Amino acid sequence: MQILGRNPVLEALKSEMKLKKILVKQGDLDIKLQEIIDLANKKGVSVSIKSKKYLNKISEHPLHQGVIALAEDVRQPGLNELLNDLERKDIEPFLIFVRDAQNEANIGAIIRTAEAAGAHALLLPPKLKVSPVMVRSSMGATAHLPVINTNLFQSIKEVQNRNIRVVGIEMNGTKFHYEEALKGPLMLIVGGEDKSLSKELQDKCDAVVKIPMKGKVNSLNMSVAAAIVIYEKLRQEA
């Protein structure tokens, strides 16, 4: 897998992720690229200097910022494995399930927010795999937060069996997000940019919350909506 961009590569180096090689553009090095090279040398990761033309040719996304890390595929835990581990450590799970997305950068932004807020995993349906766009837009948060592919309805059943509340985020929610109790074990469900949470799905949730809208537009970017509710949980637990 490719990791593109300076911050994502730096975060990958700081994590336990196994990197095969780092490719850096030829020419003068700025402070951040030199920091990457120094840390790679310290950790025994091979660094190759390549032309910008070469990096442009092999990069899976044009915005590589002059550095590409080639990483080994990371084995992510299954949902049950993750929950069992949290239970052994007596940690209350906080999960975010992203139901759908047309824009992978939105998923990356949610991963970044989830990791910053101390969530324990981001869940995706099997069809949505972690991509270089997600890694880059997460600013390297994928190096620290498990991203697990799993079936949504099976996940709901599993977490509810473990007394973890499931809260959907949707415009027709029965309460505003700040009116709903978000403390304790929780899984948030975020819909897609243009695909609402179905009635069947909402019926399986313990609660569905909405975010106040006072302007003329009728929706928020999915990553923004997720961030608002994620940080409301932190506010309630402060």
PDB file of C-alpha atoms in Angstrom:
ATOM      1  CA  MET A   1       0.000   0.000   0.000  1.00  0.00           C
ATOM      2  CA  GLN A   2       1.173   3.519  -0.757  1.00  0.00           C
ATOM      3  CA  ILE A   3       1.192   6.242   1.884  1.00  0.00           C
ATOM      4  CA  LEU A   4       1.348   9.670   0.294  1.00  0.00           C
ATOM      5  CA  GLY A   5       2.228  13.046   1.760  1.00  0.00           C
ATOM      6  CA  ARG A   6       4.558  14.341   4.427  1.00  0.00           C
ATOM      7  CA  ASN A   7       2.386  14.157   7.539  1.00  0.00           C
ATOM      8  CA  PRO A   8       0.933  10.713   6.683  1.00  0.00           C
ATOM      9  CA  VAL A   9       4.410   9.272   6.043  1.00  0.00           C
ATOM     10  CA  LEU A  10       5.756  10.839   9.232  1.00  0.00           C
ATOM     11  CA  GLU A  11       2.875   9.396  11.284  1.00  0.00           C
ATOM     12  CA  ALA A  12       3.431   5.986   9.691  1.00  0.00           C
ATOM     13  CA  LEU A  13       7.074   6.129  10.756  1.00  0.00           C
ATOM     14  CA  LYS A  14       6.059   7.034  14.321  1.00  0.00           C
ATOM     15  CA  SER A  15       3.634   4.100  14.481  1.00  0.00           C
ATOM     16  CA  GLU A  16       4.223   0.353  14.523  1.00  0.00           C
ATOM     17  CA  MET A  17       3.413   0.119  10.820  1.00  0.00           C
ATOM     18  CA  LYS A  18       5.959  -1.841   8.784  1.00  0.00           C
ATOM     19  CA  LEU A  19       7.354   0.213   5.904  1.00  0.00           C
ATOM     20  CA  LYS A  20       9.267  -1.409   3.059  1.00  0.00           C
ATOM     21  CA  LYS A  21      10.777   1.739   1.585  1.00  0.00           C
ATOM     22  CA  ILE A  22      10.352   5.509   1.405  1.00  0.00           C
ATOM     23  CA  LEU A  23      10.771   7.399  -1.863  1.00  0.00           C
ATOM     24  CA  VAL A  24      11.728  11.077  -1.613  1.00  0.00           C
ATOM     25  CA  LYS A  25      11.901  13.590  -4.441  1.00  0.00           C
ATOM     26  CA  GLN A  26      15.271  14.693  -5.766  1.00  0.00           C
ATOM     27  CA  GLY A  27      16.445  18.231  -4.958  1.00  0.00           C
ATOM     28  CA  ASP A  28      16.627  20.504  -1.958  1.00  0.00           C
ATOM     29  CA  LEU A  29      15.066  19.046   1.164  1.00  0.00           C
ATOM     30  CA  ASP A  30      12.864  21.096   3.462  1.00  0.00           C
ATOM     31  CA  ILE A  31      12.653  20.552   7.225  1.00  0.00           C
ATOM     32  CA  LYS A  32       9.760  18.056   7.050  1.00  0.00           C
ATOM     33  CA  LEU A  33      11.373  15.858   4.366  1.00  0.00           C
ATOM     34  CA  GLN A  34      14.652  15.874   6.280  1.00  0.00           C
ATOM     35  CA  GLU A  35      12.770  14.854   9.422  1.00  0.00           C
ATOM     36  CA  ILE A  36      11.254  11.931   7.495  1.00  0.00           C
ATOM     37  CA  ILE A  37      14.660  10.813   6.216  1.00  0.00           C
ATOM     38  CA  ASP A  38      16.254  11.101   9.657  1.00  0.00           C
ATOM     39  CA  LEU A  39      13.490   9.096  11.341  1.00  0.00           C
ATOM     40  CA  ALA A  40      13.520   6.480   8.565  1.00  0.00           C
ATOM     41  CA  ASN A  41      17.286   6.040   8.996  1.00  0.00           C
ATOM     42  CA  LYS A  42      16.825   5.731  12.759  1.00  0.00           C
ATOM     43  CA  LYS A  43      14.202   3.009  12.306  1.00  0.00           C
ATOM     44  CA  GLY A  44      16.136   1.189   9.585  1.00  0.00           C
ATOM     45  CA  VAL A  45      13.711   1.966   6.751  1.00  0.00           C
ATOM     46  CA  SER A  46      15.316   2.258   3.332  1.00  0.00           C
ATOM     47  CA  VAL A  47      15.124   5.699   1.667  1.00  0.00           C
ATOM     48  CA  SER A  48      15.541   6.205  -2.087  1.00  0.00           C
ATOM     49  CA  ILE A  49      15.896   9.568  -3.786  1.00  0.00           C
ATOM     50  CA  LYS A  50      13.861   9.702  -6.995  1.00  0.00           C
ATOM     51  CA  SER A  51      12.969  12.328  -9.568  1.00  0.00           C
ATOM     52  CA  LYS A  52       9.662  14.142  -9.275  1.00  0.00           C
ATOM     53  CA  LYS A  53       8.754  12.684 -12.675  1.00  0.00           C
ATOM     54  CA  TYR A  54       9.235   9.157 -11.317  1.00  0.00           C
ATOM     55  CA  LEU A  55       7.141   9.871  -8.238  1.00  0.00           C
ATOM     56  CA  ASN A  56       4.377  11.345 -10.409  1.00  0.00           C
ATOM     57  CA  LYS A  57       4.442   8.217 -12.558  1.00  0.00           C
ATOM     58  CA  ILE A  58       4.093   5.648  -9.783  1.00  0.00           C
ATOM     59  CA  SER A  59       1.946   7.630  -7.333  1.00  0.00           C
ATOM     60  CA  GLU A  60      -1.655   6.472  -6.912  1.00  0.00           C
ATOM     61  CA  HIS A  61      -2.671  10.106  -6.319  1.00  0.00           C
ATOM     62  CA  PRO A  62      -1.151  13.324  -7.723  1.00  0.00           C
ATOM     63  CA  LEU A  63      -0.777  15.065  -4.326  1.00  0.00           C
ATOM     64  CA  HIS A  64       2.169  13.105  -2.946  1.00  0.00           C
ATOM     65  CA  GLN A  65       4.099  16.190  -1.718  1.00  0.00           C
ATOM     66  CA  GLY A  66       7.378  14.679  -2.822  1.00  0.00           C
ATOM     67  CA  VAL A  67       7.296  11.598  -0.595  1.00  0.00           C
ATOM     68  CA  ILE A  68       5.777   8.122  -0.945  1.00  0.00           C
ATOM     69  CA  ALA A  69       6.066   5.312   1.588  1.00  0.00           C
ATOM     70  CA  LEU A  70       5.526   1.713   0.524  1.00  0.00           C
ATOM     71  CA  ALA A  71       3.915  -0.108   3.435  1.00  0.00           C
ATOM     72  CA  GLU A  72       3.141  -3.739   4.094  1.00  0.00           C
ATOM     73  CA  ASP A  73      -0.550  -4.529   4.333  1.00  0.00           C
ATOM     74  CA  VAL A  74      -1.625  -4.136   7.939  1.00  0.00           C
ATOM     75  CA  ARG A  75      -3.656  -6.890   9.531  1.00  0.00           C
ATOM     76  CA  GLN A  76      -6.627  -5.268  11.218  1.00  0.00           C
ATOM     77  CA  PRO A  77      -8.463  -7.023  14.051  1.00  0.00           C
ATOM     78  CA  GLY A  78     -12.002  -8.268  13.480  1.00  0.00           C
ATOM     79  CA  LEU A  79     -14.767  -6.471  15.351  1.00  0.00           C
ATOM     80  CA  ASN A  80     -15.184  -9.295  17.881  1.00  0.00           C
ATOM     81  CA  GLU A  81     -11.428  -9.429  18.455  1.00  0.00           C
ATOM     82  CA  LEU A  82     -11.296  -5.676  19.050  1.00  0.00           C
ATOM     83  CA  LEU A  83     -14.259  -5.719  21.445  1.00  0.00           C
ATOM     84  CA  ASN A  84     -12.849  -8.679  23.367  1.00  0.00           C
ATOM     85  CA  ASP A  85      -9.554  -6.850  23.769  1.00  0.00           C
ATOM     86  CA  LEU A  86     -11.284  -3.673  25.010  1.00  0.00           C
ATOM     87  CA  GLU A  87     -13.366  -5.752  27.435  1.00  0.00           C
ATOM     88  CA  ARG A  88     -10.241  -7.399  28.865  1.00  0.00           C
ATOM     89  CA  LYS A  89      -8.780  -3.934  29.432  1.00  0.00           C
ATOM     90  CA  ASP A  90     -12.047  -2.681  30.958  1.00  0.00           C
ATOM     91  CA  ILE A  91     -12.357   0.050  28.302  1.00  0.00           C
ATOM     92  CA  GLU A  92     -15.752   1.312  27.147  1.00  0.00           C
ATOM     93  CA  PRO A  93     -15.825   1.011  23.332  1.00  0.00           C
ATOM     94  CA  PHE A  94     -16.311   4.037  21.113  1.00  0.00           C
ATOM     95  CA  LEU A  95     -16.809   3.090  17.451  1.00  0.00           C
ATOM     96  CA  ILE A  96     -17.827   4.970  14.309  1.00  0.00           C
ATOM     97  CA  PHE A  97     -19.422   3.136  11.383  1.00  0.00           C
ATOM     98  CA  VAL A  98     -19.388   4.956   8.036  1.00  0.00           C
ATOM     99  CA  ARG A  99     -22.305   3.535   6.076  1.00  0.00           C
ATOM    100  CA  ASP A 100     -21.375   4.799   2.628  1.00  0.00           C
ATOM    101  CA  ALA A 101     -19.322   7.481   0.855  1.00  0.00           C
ATOM    102  CA  GLN A 102     -18.735   8.640  -2.699  1.00  0.00           C
ATOM    103  CA  ASN A 103     -15.795  10.808  -1.647  1.00  0.00           C
ATOM    104  CA  GLU A 104     -12.955   8.879  -0.017  1.00  0.00           C
ATOM    105  CA  ALA A 105     -11.521  12.119   1.377  1.00  0.00           C
ATOM    106  CA  ASN A 106     -14.595  12.411   3.590  1.00  0.00           C
ATOM    107  CA  ILE A 107     -13.828   9.028   5.120  1.00  0.00           C
ATOM    108  CA  GLY A 108     -10.239  10.118   5.688  1.00  0.00           C
ATOM    109  CA  ALA A 109     -11.446  13.265   7.438  1.00  0.00           C
ATOM    110  CA  ILE A 110     -13.702  11.187   9.715  1.00  0.00           C
ATOM    111  CA  ILE A 111     -10.800   8.841  10.514  1.00  0.00           C
ATOM    112  CA  ARG A 112      -8.706  11.868  11.475  1.00  0.00           C
ATOM    113  CA  THR A 113     -11.431  13.232  13.759  1.00  0.00           C
ATOM    114  CA  ALA A 114     -12.168   9.809  15.265  1.00  0.00           C
ATOM    115  CA  GLU A 115      -8.520   9.209  16.128  1.00  0.00           C
ATOM    116  CA  ALA A 116      -8.135  12.697  17.600  1.00  0.00           C
ATOM    117  CA  ALA A 117     -11.231  12.136  19.753  1.00  0.00           C
ATOM    118  CA  GLY A 118      -9.937   8.823  21.121  1.00  0.00           C
ATOM    119  CA  ALA A 119     -12.263   6.449  19.254  1.00  0.00           C
ATOM    120  CA  HIS A 120     -11.188   2.816  19.215  1.00  0.00           C
ATOM    121  CA  ALA A 121     -11.989   1.941  15.582  1.00  0.00           C
ATOM    122  CA  LEU A 122     -13.625   3.152  12.416  1.00  0.00           C
ATOM    123  CA  LEU A 123     -15.834   0.561  10.730  1.00  0.00           C
ATOM    124  CA  LEU A 124     -16.522   0.353   6.999  1.00  0.00           C
ATOM    125  CA  PRO A 125     -18.672  -1.999   4.919  1.00  0.00           C
ATOM    126  CA  PRO A 126     -16.682  -4.675   3.038  1.00  0.00           C
ATOM    127  CA  LYS A 127     -16.851  -2.787  -0.278  1.00  0.00           C
ATOM    128  CA  LEU A 128     -15.002   0.258   1.128  1.00  0.00           C
ATOM    129  CA  LYS A 129     -11.295  -0.476   1.467  1.00  0.00           C
ATOM    130  CA  VAL A 130      -8.657   1.855   2.870  1.00  0.00           C
ATOM    131  CA  SER A 131      -7.108   3.760  -0.037  1.00  0.00           C
ATOM    132  CA  PRO A 132      -4.190   6.190  -0.456  1.00  0.00           C
ATOM    133  CA  VAL A 133      -6.753   9.025  -0.614  1.00  0.00           C
ATOM    134  CA  MET A 134      -8.200   8.012   2.760  1.00  0.00           C
ATOM    135  CA  VAL A 135      -4.728   7.682   4.268  1.00  0.00           C
ATOM    136  CA  ARG A 136      -3.613  11.086   2.993  1.00  0.00           C
ATOM    137  CA  SER A 137      -6.800  12.937   3.972  1.00  0.00           C
ATOM    138  CA  SER A 138      -6.619  11.347   7.432  1.00  0.00           C
ATOM    139  CA  MET A 139      -3.207  13.055   7.792  1.00  0.00           C
ATOM    140  CA  GLY A 140      -1.733   9.769   8.917  1.00  0.00           C
ATOM    141  CA  ALA A 141      -4.422   8.835  11.463  1.00  0.00           C
ATOM    142  CA  THR A 142      -4.838   5.441   9.758  1.00  0.00           C
ATOM    143  CA  ALA A 143      -1.460   4.533  11.250  1.00  0.00           C
ATOM    144  CA  HIS A 144      -2.964   4.790  14.740  1.00  0.00           C
ATOM    145  CA  LEU A 145      -6.664   3.903  14.415  1.00  0.00           C
ATOM    146  CA  PRO A 146      -7.900   0.448  13.341  1.00  0.00           C
ATOM    147  CA  VAL A 147     -10.099   0.569  10.222  1.00  0.00           C
ATOM    148  CA  ILE A 148     -12.199  -2.586  10.115  1.00  0.00           C
ATOM    149  CA  ASN A 149     -14.300  -3.897   7.247  1.00  0.00           C
ATOM    150  CA  THR A 150     -17.466  -5.514   8.554  1.00  0.00           C
ATOM    151  CA  ASN A 151     -21.163  -5.952   7.796  1.00  0.00           C
ATOM    152  CA  LEU A 152     -23.286  -3.161   9.252  1.00  0.00           C
ATOM    153  CA  PHE A 153     -26.307  -5.132  10.446  1.00  0.00           C
ATOM    154  CA  GLN A 154     -24.141  -7.880  11.938  1.00  0.00           C
ATOM    155  CA  SER A 155     -22.101  -5.186  13.691  1.00  0.00           C
ATOM    156  CA  ILE A 156     -25.218  -3.612  15.163  1.00  0.00           C
ATOM    157  CA  LYS A 157     -26.336  -6.958  16.520  1.00  0.00           C
ATOM    158  CA  GLU A 158     -22.898  -7.711  17.940  1.00  0.00           C
ATOM    159  CA  VAL A 159     -22.433  -4.399  19.732  1.00  0.00           C
ATOM    160  CA  GLN A 160     -25.980  -4.307  21.106  1.00  0.00           C
ATOM    161  CA  ASN A 161     -25.453  -7.816  22.513  1.00  0.00           C
ATOM    162  CA  ARG A 162     -22.535  -6.280  24.413  1.00  0.00           C
ATOM    163  CA  ASN A 163     -24.649  -3.378  25.738  1.00  0.00           C
ATOM    164  CA  ILE A 164     -23.094  -0.852  23.393  1.00  0.00           C
ATOM    165  CA  ARG A 165     -25.651   1.747  22.286  1.00  0.00           C
ATOM    166  CA  VAL A 166     -26.079   2.437  18.576  1.00  0.00           C
ATOM    167  CA  VAL A 167     -26.841   6.018  17.556  1.00  0.00           C
ATOM    168  CA  GLY A 168     -27.485   7.050  13.963  1.00  0.00           C
ATOM    169  CA  ILE A 169     -26.953  10.560  12.591  1.00  0.00           C
ATOM    170  CA  GLU A 170     -29.744  11.651  10.258  1.00  0.00           C
ATOM    171  CA  MET A 171     -31.741  14.778   9.408  1.00  0.00           C
ATOM    172  CA  ASN A 172     -35.011  13.256  10.638  1.00  0.00           C
ATOM    173  CA  GLY A 173     -33.644  12.281  14.055  1.00  0.00           C
ATOM    174  CA  THR A 174     -36.028  12.461  16.974  1.00  0.00           C
ATOM    175  CA  LYS A 175     -33.648  14.528  19.132  1.00  0.00           C
ATOM    176  CA  PHE A 176     -30.878  17.033  18.559  1.00  0.00           C
ATOM    177  CA  HIS A 177     -27.438  15.522  19.070  1.00  0.00           C
ATOM    178  CA  TYR A 178     -26.844  17.465  22.286  1.00  0.00           C
ATOM    179  CA  GLU A 179     -30.131  16.205  23.763  1.00  0.00           C
ATOM    180  CA  GLU A 180     -29.172  12.541  23.451  1.00  0.00           C
ATOM    181  CA  ALA A 181     -27.046  10.801  26.086  1.00  0.00           C
ATOM    182  CA  LEU A 182     -23.811   9.851  24.343  1.00  0.00           C
ATOM    183  CA  LYS A 183     -21.764   8.836  27.375  1.00  0.00           C
ATOM    184  CA  GLY A 184     -20.457   5.320  27.771  1.00  0.00           C
ATOM    185  CA  PRO A 185     -20.133   2.479  25.223  1.00  0.00           C
ATOM    186  CA  LEU A 186     -21.271   3.808  21.852  1.00  0.00           C
ATOM    187  CA  MET A 187     -21.293   3.142  18.124  1.00  0.00           C
ATOM    188  CA  LEU A 188     -22.196   6.075  15.873  1.00  0.00           C
ATOM    189  CA  ILE A 189     -23.527   5.407  12.374  1.00  0.00           C
ATOM    190  CA  VAL A 190     -22.772   8.004   9.700  1.00  0.00           C
ATOM    191  CA  GLY A 191     -24.637   7.965   6.378  1.00  0.00           C
ATOM    192  CA  GLY A 192     -23.257   8.826   2.950  1.00  0.00           C
ATOM    193  CA  GLU A 193     -23.162  12.173   1.152  1.00  0.00           C
ATOM    194  CA  ASP A 194     -26.359  11.517  -0.779  1.00  0.00           C
ATOM    195  CA  LYS A 195     -27.734   8.388   0.870  1.00  0.00           C
ATOM    196  CA  SER A 196     -29.808   8.679   4.037  1.00  0.00           C
ATOM    197  CA  LEU A 197     -29.950   6.008   6.692  1.00  0.00           C
ATOM    198  CA  SER A 198     -32.834   3.735   5.694  1.00  0.00           C
ATOM    199  CA  LYS A 199     -35.905   3.301   7.888  1.00  0.00           C
ATOM    200  CA  GLU A 200     -34.880  -0.341   8.427  1.00  0.00           C
ATOM    201  CA  LEU A 201     -31.490   0.803   9.675  1.00  0.00           C
ATOM    202  CA  GLN A 202     -32.905   3.591  11.830  1.00  0.00           C
ATOM    203  CA  ASP A 203     -35.317   1.133  13.446  1.00  0.00           C
ATOM    204  CA  LYS A 204     -32.350  -0.966  14.581  1.00  0.00           C
ATOM    205  CA  CYS A 205     -30.634   2.016  16.206  1.00  0.00           C
ATOM    206  CA  ASP A 206     -31.152   2.784  19.884  1.00  0.00           C
ATOM    207  CA  ALA A 207     -31.509   6.447  18.903  1.00  0.00           C
ATOM    208  CA  VAL A 208     -31.243   8.674  15.834  1.00  0.00           C
ATOM    209  CA  VAL A 209     -30.017  12.237  16.304  1.00  0.00           C
ATOM    210  CA  LYS A 210     -30.139  15.337  14.131  1.00  0.00           C
ATOM    211  CA  ILE A 211     -28.000  18.460  14.026  1.00  0.00           C
ATOM    212  CA  PRO A 212     -29.642  21.923  14.121  1.00  0.00           C
ATOM    213  CA  MET A 213     -29.806  23.602  10.705  1.00  0.00           C
ATOM    214  CA  LYS A 214     -30.723  27.305  10.581  1.00  0.00           C
ATOM    215  CA  GLY A 215     -29.409  28.257   7.163  1.00  0.00           C
ATOM    216  CA  LYS A 216     -30.830  27.683   3.690  1.00  0.00           C
ATOM    217  CA  VAL A 217     -28.811  24.578   2.827  1.00  0.00           C
ATOM    218  CA  ASN A 218     -30.429  21.362   4.016  1.00  0.00           C
ATOM    219  CA  SER A 219     -27.426  19.237   4.893  1.00  0.00           C
ATOM    220  CA  LEU A 220     -23.864  19.211   6.185  1.00  0.00           C
ATOM    221  CA  ASN A 221     -20.813  17.478   4.775  1.00  0.00           C
ATOM    222  CA  MET A 222     -20.775  13.983   6.283  1.00  0.00           C
ATOM    223  CA  SER A 223     -17.366  14.474   7.888  1.00  0.00           C
ATOM    224  CA  VAL A 224     -18.524  17.713   9.506  1.00  0.00           C
ATOM    225  CA  ALA A 225     -21.715  16.071  10.821  1.00  0.00           C
ATOM    226  CA  ALA A 226     -19.693  13.186  12.226  1.00  0.00           C
ATOM    227  CA  ALA A 227     -17.232  15.566  13.913  1.00  0.00           C
ATOM    228  CA  ILE A 228     -20.029  17.542  15.585  1.00  0.00           C
ATOM    229  CA  VAL A 229     -21.544  14.428  17.174  1.00  0.00           C
ATOM    230  CA  ILE A 230     -18.184  12.846  18.017  1.00  0.00           C
ATOM    231  CA  TYR A 231     -17.126  15.926  19.954  1.00  0.00           C
ATOM    232  CA  GLU A 232     -20.503  16.219  21.635  1.00  0.00           C
ATOM    233  CA  LYS A 233     -19.738  12.822  23.168  1.00  0.00           C
ATOM    234  CA  LEU A 234     -16.421  14.168  24.442  1.00  0.00           C
ATOM    235  CA  ARG A 235     -18.137  17.274  25.813  1.00  0.00           C
ATOM    236  CA  GLN A 236     -20.656  15.157  27.727  1.00  0.00           C
ATOM    237  CA  GLU A 237     -17.889  13.024  29.185  1.00  0.00           C
ATOM    238  CA  ALA A 238     -15.647  15.942  30.158  1.00  0.00           C
TER     239      ALA A 238
END
